[in-house]
Short mmCIF file of C-alpha atoms and ligand atoms in Angstrom, two decimals:
data_model
loop_
_atom_site.label_atom_id
_atom_site.label_comp_id
_atom_site.label_asym_id
_atom_site.label_seq_id
_atom_site.Cartn_x
_atom_site.Cartn_y
_atom_site.Cartn_z
CA MET A 1 2.28 232.72 124.38
CA LYS A 2 3.22 229.89 122.09
CA HIS A 3 2.63 230.35 118.10
CA VAL A 4 -0.08 228.45 116.69
CA ILE A 5 0.61 226.08 114.03
CA LEU A 6 -1.40 223.99 112.07
CA GLN A 7 0.08 220.15 111.47
CA ASN A 8 -1.19 218.91 107.98
CA GLY A 9 -0.69 215.05 108.53
CA PRO A 10 1.30 212.58 110.27
CA LEU A 11 5.35 213.61 110.68
CA SER A 12 7.90 211.66 112.16
CA PRO A 13 7.40 211.03 115.98
CA TRP A 14 10.53 213.13 116.70
CA LEU A 15 9.53 216.13 115.00
CA GLU A 16 5.99 215.74 116.41
CA GLU A 17 7.55 215.94 119.76
CA GLN A 18 9.60 218.98 119.15
CA LEU A 19 7.26 220.95 117.63
CA ALA A 20 4.58 220.09 120.86
CA ALA A 21 7.19 221.15 123.03
CA ARG A 22 7.63 224.75 120.97
CA TYR A 23 3.92 225.55 119.66
CA GLU A 24 0.41 225.17 119.93
CA VAL A 25 0.26 222.25 117.33
CA LEU A 26 -3.17 221.79 115.92
CA PRO A 27 -3.28 218.29 114.10
CA LEU A 28 -5.46 218.60 110.92
CA HIS A 29 -5.25 215.13 110.31
CA LYS A 30 -6.75 214.37 113.73
CA GLN A 31 -9.72 216.34 113.37
CA ALA A 32 -13.06 214.35 112.98
CA ASP A 33 -14.69 216.99 111.03
CA PRO A 34 -11.47 219.10 109.34
CA GLN A 35 -13.88 221.37 107.45
CA ALA A 36 -15.68 222.50 110.69
CA PHE A 37 -12.20 222.87 112.96
CA LEU A 38 -10.65 224.78 110.16
CA ARG A 39 -14.01 227.22 110.38
CA GLU A 40 -13.38 227.26 114.15
CA GLN A 41 -9.53 227.84 114.37
CA GLY A 42 -8.09 229.05 110.89
CA ALA A 43 -7.93 232.40 111.43
CA ARG A 44 -5.75 231.63 114.61
CA ILE A 45 -3.50 229.75 112.89
CA GLU A 46 0.08 231.46 112.01
CA GLY A 47 2.37 228.75 110.42
CA MET A 48 1.79 225.36 109.14
CA ALA A 49 4.11 221.95 109.35
CA THR A 50 3.43 219.79 106.40
CA SER A 51 5.24 217.16 104.22
CA GLY A 52 6.11 216.57 100.74
CA LYS A 53 3.26 214.08 100.64
CA ALA A 54 0.60 216.42 102.48
CA GLY A 55 1.67 219.63 100.85
CA ALA A 56 -0.89 222.72 101.32
CA LYS A 57 -3.71 222.68 98.55
CA ALA A 58 -5.57 225.71 97.39
CA ALA A 59 -8.52 225.25 99.49
CA LEU A 60 -6.48 224.54 102.63
CA LEU A 61 -4.66 227.47 102.29
CA ASP A 62 -7.94 229.78 101.74
CA ALA A 63 -9.01 228.76 105.10
CA LEU A 64 -5.78 230.03 107.00
CA PRO A 65 -6.50 233.74 106.45
CA ASN A 66 -3.34 234.69 108.64
CA LEU A 67 -1.09 232.06 108.05
CA ARG A 68 2.46 233.30 107.89
CA VAL A 69 5.07 230.96 107.10
CA ILE A 70 5.05 226.72 105.70
CA SER A 71 7.62 224.47 106.94
CA SER A 72 7.48 221.34 104.61
CA PHE A 73 9.39 218.07 105.51
CA GLY A 74 10.55 216.74 102.09
CA VAL A 75 12.48 218.33 99.15
CA GLY A 76 9.16 217.94 96.74
CA TYR A 77 6.81 220.93 96.63
CA ASP A 78 4.88 219.64 94.09
CA ALA A 79 1.88 219.34 96.51
CA ILE A 80 1.71 222.93 97.51
CA ASP A 81 0.16 225.38 95.47
CA ILE A 82 2.86 227.44 94.76
CA ASP A 83 1.14 230.07 92.91
CA LYS A 84 -1.05 230.77 95.66
CA VAL A 85 1.81 231.20 98.42
CA ARG A 86 3.87 233.54 95.98
CA ALA A 87 0.62 235.38 95.69
CA ARG A 88 0.40 235.92 99.47
CA GLY A 89 3.88 236.04 99.81
CA ILE A 90 4.06 233.11 101.94
CA PRO A 91 7.62 231.68 102.78
CA VAL A 92 7.83 227.99 102.66
CA GLY A 93 10.69 226.11 103.94
CA TYR A 94 11.72 222.88 102.60
CA THR A 95 14.84 220.19 103.53
CA PRO A 96 16.93 220.11 100.50
CA ASP A 97 20.51 218.10 100.11
CA VAL A 98 20.09 216.11 103.63
CA LEU A 99 18.30 213.35 101.75
CA ASN A 100 20.49 213.53 98.63
CA ASP A 101 22.64 210.33 99.68
CA CYS A 102 19.63 207.74 100.85
CA VAL A 103 17.47 208.90 97.67
CA ALA A 104 20.54 208.14 95.40
CA ASP A 105 21.14 205.05 97.38
CA THR A 106 17.49 203.74 96.83
CA ALA A 107 17.79 204.57 93.19
CA PHE A 108 20.76 202.39 92.90
CA ALA A 109 19.17 199.61 95.03
CA LEU A 110 16.30 199.72 92.76
CA LEU A 111 18.46 199.63 89.77
CA MET A 112 20.21 196.83 91.19
CA ASP A 113 17.43 194.70 91.97
CA VAL A 114 15.44 194.96 89.02
CA ALA A 115 18.79 194.07 86.83
CA ARG A 116 19.65 191.17 89.00
CA GLY A 117 16.77 190.18 89.84
CA THR A 118 17.24 190.53 93.95
CA SER A 119 13.95 190.81 95.19
CA ALA A 120 12.70 188.27 92.43
CA SER A 121 15.27 185.64 93.24
CA ASP A 122 14.80 185.86 97.04
CA ARG A 123 11.06 185.07 96.41
CA PHE A 124 12.40 182.26 94.23
CA VAL A 125 14.41 180.65 97.17
CA ARG A 126 11.72 181.41 99.58
CA ARG A 127 9.14 179.64 97.46
CA GLY A 128 11.84 176.46 97.39
CA ASP A 129 12.03 176.73 93.42
CA TRP A 130 15.68 176.24 93.86
CA LEU A 131 15.49 172.75 94.69
CA LYS A 132 13.69 172.33 91.21
CA GLY A 133 16.80 174.47 89.26
CA ASN A 134 18.62 177.41 89.19
CA PHE A 135 17.32 181.01 88.88
CA PRO A 136 17.28 182.71 85.04
CA LEU A 137 20.17 184.44 84.29
CA THR A 138 20.01 188.45 84.63
CA THR A 139 21.19 191.89 83.12
CA ARG A 140 24.76 192.93 84.22
CA VAL A 141 25.16 196.46 85.53
CA SER A 142 28.45 197.60 85.47
CA GLY A 143 29.79 199.21 82.37
CA LYS A 144 26.24 199.89 81.12
CA ARG A 145 24.63 203.15 80.29
CA LEU A 146 22.94 205.13 82.69
CA GLY A 147 20.77 208.22 81.63
CA ILE A 148 19.63 210.46 84.56
CA VAL A 149 16.58 212.63 83.92
CA GLY A 150 16.86 215.48 86.38
CA LEU A 151 20.37 216.27 87.15
CA GLY A 152 19.93 218.23 90.08
CA ARG A 153 21.06 217.80 93.81
CA ILE A 154 20.11 214.23 93.85
CA GLY A 155 20.65 213.34 90.24
CA ARG A 156 24.39 214.81 90.59
CA VAL A 157 24.53 212.18 93.85
CA ILE A 158 23.28 209.42 91.50
CA ALA A 159 25.68 210.09 88.78
CA ARG A 160 28.37 209.89 91.69
CA ARG A 161 27.23 206.40 92.81
CA ALA A 162 27.25 205.15 88.91
CA ALA A 163 30.71 206.27 88.51
CA GLY A 164 31.54 203.49 91.14
CA PHE A 165 30.14 200.93 88.68
CA ASP A 166 32.11 202.22 85.46
CA MET A 167 28.81 203.25 84.25
CA GLU A 168 28.65 206.01 81.22
CA ILE A 169 26.35 208.76 82.04
CA ARG A 170 24.43 211.05 79.89
CA TYR A 171 21.52 213.58 81.12
CA HIS A 172 18.39 215.70 80.54
CA ASN A 173 17.20 218.52 81.87
CA ARG A 174 15.55 221.49 80.53
CA ARG A 175 18.63 223.11 80.38
CA PRO A 176 22.33 221.51 80.27
CA VAL A 177 24.12 221.79 83.55
CA GLU A 178 27.28 223.82 83.17
CA GLY A 179 30.57 222.17 84.07
CA SER A 180 28.54 219.07 85.22
CA GLY A 181 31.48 216.96 83.16
CA TYR A 182 28.17 214.80 81.77
CA ALA A 183 26.70 214.67 78.24
CA TYR A 184 23.54 216.23 77.67
CA GLU A 185 20.82 214.89 75.99
CA PRO A 186 18.20 217.59 74.52
CA THR A 187 15.45 215.10 74.28
CA LEU A 188 14.24 212.75 76.73
CA ALA A 189 13.31 210.12 73.77
CA GLY A 190 16.97 210.85 72.71
CA LEU A 191 18.29 209.46 76.05
CA ALA A 192 16.27 206.69 76.53
CA ALA A 193 16.93 205.57 73.39
CA TRP A 194 20.62 205.88 74.19
CA CYS A 195 20.61 204.75 77.71
CA ASP A 196 20.51 200.61 79.36
CA PHE A 197 19.05 202.42 82.51
CA LEU A 198 17.03 205.37 82.80
CA VAL A 199 16.56 207.00 86.13
CA ILE A 200 14.00 209.50 87.23
CA ILE A 201 14.89 212.21 89.64
CA ALA A 202 13.18 215.50 88.30
CA ALA A 203 10.78 217.21 90.30
CA GLY A 204 7.17 216.87 90.30
CA GLY A 205 4.04 219.01 89.46
CA ALA A 206 2.24 219.96 86.07
CA GLY A 207 5.54 220.94 84.41
CA THR A 208 6.92 217.19 84.49
CA ARG A 209 3.46 214.92 84.25
CA HIS A 210 3.91 212.12 81.99
CA LEU A 211 7.35 213.10 80.72
CA VAL A 212 7.83 209.62 80.66
CA ASP A 213 5.12 208.68 78.00
CA ALA A 214 4.68 205.53 75.80
CA GLN A 215 6.68 207.03 73.34
CA VAL A 216 9.82 207.70 75.86
CA LEU A 217 9.09 203.97 76.84
CA ARG A 218 9.41 202.75 73.38
CA ALA A 219 12.34 204.40 72.89
CA LEU A 220 14.15 202.74 76.09
CA GLY A 221 13.22 199.44 74.59
CA PRO A 222 12.98 196.07 75.44
CA GLN A 223 16.39 195.97 76.82
CA GLY A 224 15.77 198.95 78.81
CA PHE A 225 15.18 199.42 82.32
CA LEU A 226 13.48 202.42 83.94
CA VAL A 227 13.77 203.72 87.65
CA ASN A 228 11.25 205.98 89.04
CA VAL A 229 12.42 207.69 92.57
CA ALA A 230 10.85 211.06 91.59
CA ARG A 231 7.21 211.37 91.61
CA GLY A 232 4.56 209.10 90.30
CA SER A 233 3.22 211.78 88.31
CA VAL A 234 6.05 212.25 86.16
CA VAL A 235 5.42 208.73 84.26
CA ASP A 236 2.55 207.86 82.46
CA GLU A 237 1.80 205.20 84.90
CA ARG A 238 -1.01 203.04 82.40
CA ALA A 239 2.13 203.26 79.61
CA LEU A 240 4.30 202.01 81.90
CA VAL A 241 2.25 198.83 83.19
CA LYS A 242 1.37 197.94 79.62
CA ALA A 243 4.79 198.08 78.65
CA LEU A 244 6.11 195.93 81.67
CA GLN A 245 2.97 193.35 81.01
CA GLU A 246 4.11 193.17 77.12
CA ARG A 247 7.87 193.10 77.94
CA THR A 248 8.52 196.00 75.84
CA ILE A 249 10.67 197.47 78.40
CA ALA A 250 12.82 194.95 80.50
CA GLY A 251 11.92 196.02 83.66
CA ALA A 252 11.41 198.75 86.48
CA GLY A 253 11.88 199.75 90.04
CA LEU A 254 9.58 201.98 91.36
CA ASP A 255 9.66 203.94 94.37
CA VAL A 256 6.64 206.46 93.73
CA PHE A 257 3.33 205.79 92.20
CA ASP A 258 0.28 208.19 90.85
CA ASP A 259 -2.13 207.32 93.41
CA GLU A 260 0.11 206.46 96.69
CA PRO A 261 -0.83 204.25 98.52
CA ASN A 262 -2.45 202.36 95.62
CA VAL A 263 -0.34 200.49 93.32
CA PRO A 264 -1.87 199.14 90.02
CA PRO A 265 -2.86 195.41 91.15
CA ALA A 266 -1.64 194.34 87.64
CA LEU A 267 2.19 194.92 89.03
CA PHE A 268 1.90 192.53 91.78
CA THR A 269 2.07 189.50 89.72
CA LEU A 270 4.80 190.69 87.47
CA ASP A 271 8.60 189.78 88.22
CA ASN A 272 10.09 192.25 86.06
CA VAL A 273 9.12 194.97 88.54
CA VAL A 274 10.46 196.24 92.01
CA LEU A 275 7.83 198.12 94.01
CA LEU A 276 8.90 200.25 97.16
CA PRO A 277 6.45 202.08 99.16
CA HIS A 278 7.97 205.78 98.72
CA VAL A 279 10.81 205.11 101.29
CA ALA A 280 13.84 206.66 99.27
CA SER A 281 14.78 208.66 101.78
CA ALA A 282 13.37 206.87 104.86
CA THR A 283 16.12 206.08 106.80
CA ASN A 284 16.47 207.05 110.61
CA GLU A 285 19.74 209.64 109.85
CA THR A 286 17.88 211.22 106.86
CA ARG A 287 14.44 211.52 108.41
CA ARG A 288 16.17 213.14 111.85
CA ALA A 289 18.18 215.55 109.55
CA MET A 290 15.00 216.28 107.65
CA GLY A 291 12.99 216.73 110.57
CA GLU A 292 15.82 218.94 112.11
CA LEU A 293 15.61 221.17 108.92
CA THR A 294 11.91 221.67 109.24
CA LEU A 295 12.24 222.29 112.92
CA SER A 296 14.96 225.11 111.96
CA ASN A 297 13.21 226.90 109.41
CA LEU A 298 9.91 227.31 111.39
CA ASP A 299 11.82 228.52 114.60
CA ALA A 300 14.05 230.89 112.57
CA PHE A 301 10.97 232.32 110.98
CA PHE A 302 9.25 233.28 114.42
CA ALA A 303 12.42 234.34 115.46
CA THR A 304 13.58 236.60 112.70
CA GLY A 305 10.83 236.75 110.11
CA GLN A 306 13.15 234.64 107.74
CA VAL A 307 12.87 231.32 106.51
CA PRO A 308 16.90 230.24 106.12
CA VAL A 309 16.04 227.15 103.40
CA ALA A 310 13.31 228.07 101.32
CA ILE A 311 11.94 227.24 97.97
CA PRO A 312 12.70 229.77 95.38
CA HIS A 313 10.64 232.68 95.11
CA PRO A 314 10.83 234.50 91.58
CA ALA A 315 9.70 237.90 91.81
P1 LIG B 401 16.52 219.56 91.98
O1 LIG B 401 15.15 220.76 91.94
O2 LIG B 401 17.75 219.78 92.46
O3 LIG B 401 16.44 218.76 90.55
C1 LIG B 401 15.64 218.79 89.79
C2 LIG B 401 16.19 218.62 88.56
O4 LIG B 401 14.89 218.41 87.53
C3 LIG B 401 16.32 219.54 87.77
O5 LIG B 401 17.67 219.16 87.39
C4 LIG B 401 16.00 220.19 86.83
O6 LIG B 401 16.67 220.74 85.70
C5 LIG B 401 14.89 219.01 86.15
N1 LIG B 401 13.76 219.36 85.63
C6 LIG B 401 12.64 219.99 86.22
N2 LIG B 401 11.72 220.14 85.30
C7 LIG B 401 12.18 219.18 84.38
C8 LIG B 401 11.75 218.93 83.09
N3 LIG B 401 10.43 219.46 82.61
N4 LIG B 401 12.26 218.23 82.07
C9 LIG B 401 13.34 217.45 82.48
N5 LIG B 401 13.95 218.01 83.62
C10 LIG B 401 13.34 218.88 84.44
O7 LIG B 401 15.82 218.43 93.16
P2 LIG B 401 16.24 217.26 94.03
O8 LIG B 401 17.38 216.89 92.78
O9 LIG B 401 16.61 217.84 95.26
O10 LIG B 401 14.96 216.44 93.84
C11 LIG B 401 14.20 215.95 93.00
C12 LIG B 401 12.86 215.68 92.86
O11 LIG B 401 13.18 214.43 93.70
C13 LIG B 401 11.96 216.42 94.01
O12 LIG B 401 11.33 217.46 93.72
C14 LIG B 401 11.18 215.31 94.66
O13 LIG B 401 9.83 215.18 93.75
C15 LIG B 401 11.80 214.02 94.41
N6 LIG B 401 12.37 213.09 95.55
C16 LIG B 401 11.61 212.12 96.11
C17 LIG B 401 12.11 211.25 97.04
C18 LIG B 401 11.49 210.16 97.39
O14 LIG B 401 10.85 209.50 98.55
N7 LIG B 401 11.34 209.11 96.34
C19 LIG B 401 12.65 212.10 97.98
C20 LIG B 401 13.37 213.11 97.75
C21 LIG B 401 12.80 213.56 96.56
P3 LIG B 401 15.86 221.87 84.75
O15 LIG B 401 15.30 222.93 85.89
O16 LIG B 401 17.38 222.48 84.25
O17 LIG B 401 14.92 221.26 83.99
#
């Protein structure tokens, strides 16, 4: 008998195929009436395959009384009701590390793009504006100051990329990272005031909500650029839109937003912002590695009762 798992939201086609071969997969997002479906099938469900985006909200967990394991495709688990899964002792698999390189690459792609105007100058050429004159001068990246908010797994890879650009690096976390070799800024506003580029790669969730607010943006100043590859919730989006419109910061590169896939329309007409549709980890190679880890976490649980790569579960 195959174990019954709930699929919460679409996953990569490769992962969906593999899951279907091993488990009885019930796809919640394909049900016409998800509530009725959960009332009927909820008690049969032992495992859940989800994503960083879909997560596992309290109401869904309540509808699954026999849930024993969650395997999430992604490293951010801010969309999972952690208190509830901890209280029920449900282990949660996730996919750290395998995506570090691609997310760091995307942070740099955004940083380079917004500073050097790559996308904006591409639009300039396509519009035929080059025939009328030259593209305005942009901002140098090499040798500048990079502030990293969240020197964790991905933050450290971003720092390594920055070393290749001869950048000076400082960071802000709640606590200094022993032996990192980078200078620690105890306040985020202090880091923002010091740096030319502020890259956000801290975890999402209630603890970091609107960490980057109007005050931090003021500290970043009219010559400063913001890059957010973490979560939309970490930045006060209204304050950011205002800062970009009024040019109280120089520009922003954004992969993540408050209410995805809705992006504030005010940003569409601004040339000092680069907008990506939450694709920082979205390469064939990395998505495959994330899929393999999502699968192996689930398989290991049903074989051994243990999830090898699980989110921390403090006692
Ligand atoms: P880690 O847990 O390794 O690092 C998170 C960092 O955030 C830590 O250094 C932590 O330091 C810091 N942090 C947490 N809370 C705060 C706070 N209140 N103030 C300042 N710093 C804080 O995670 P990863 O590097 O693996 O991933 C980081 C995040 O990136 C994920 O949680 C995810 O949301 C996002 N992400 C986005 C992707 C995308 O597609 N755009 C793809 C992959 C990840 P400390 O605990 O000392 O405060």
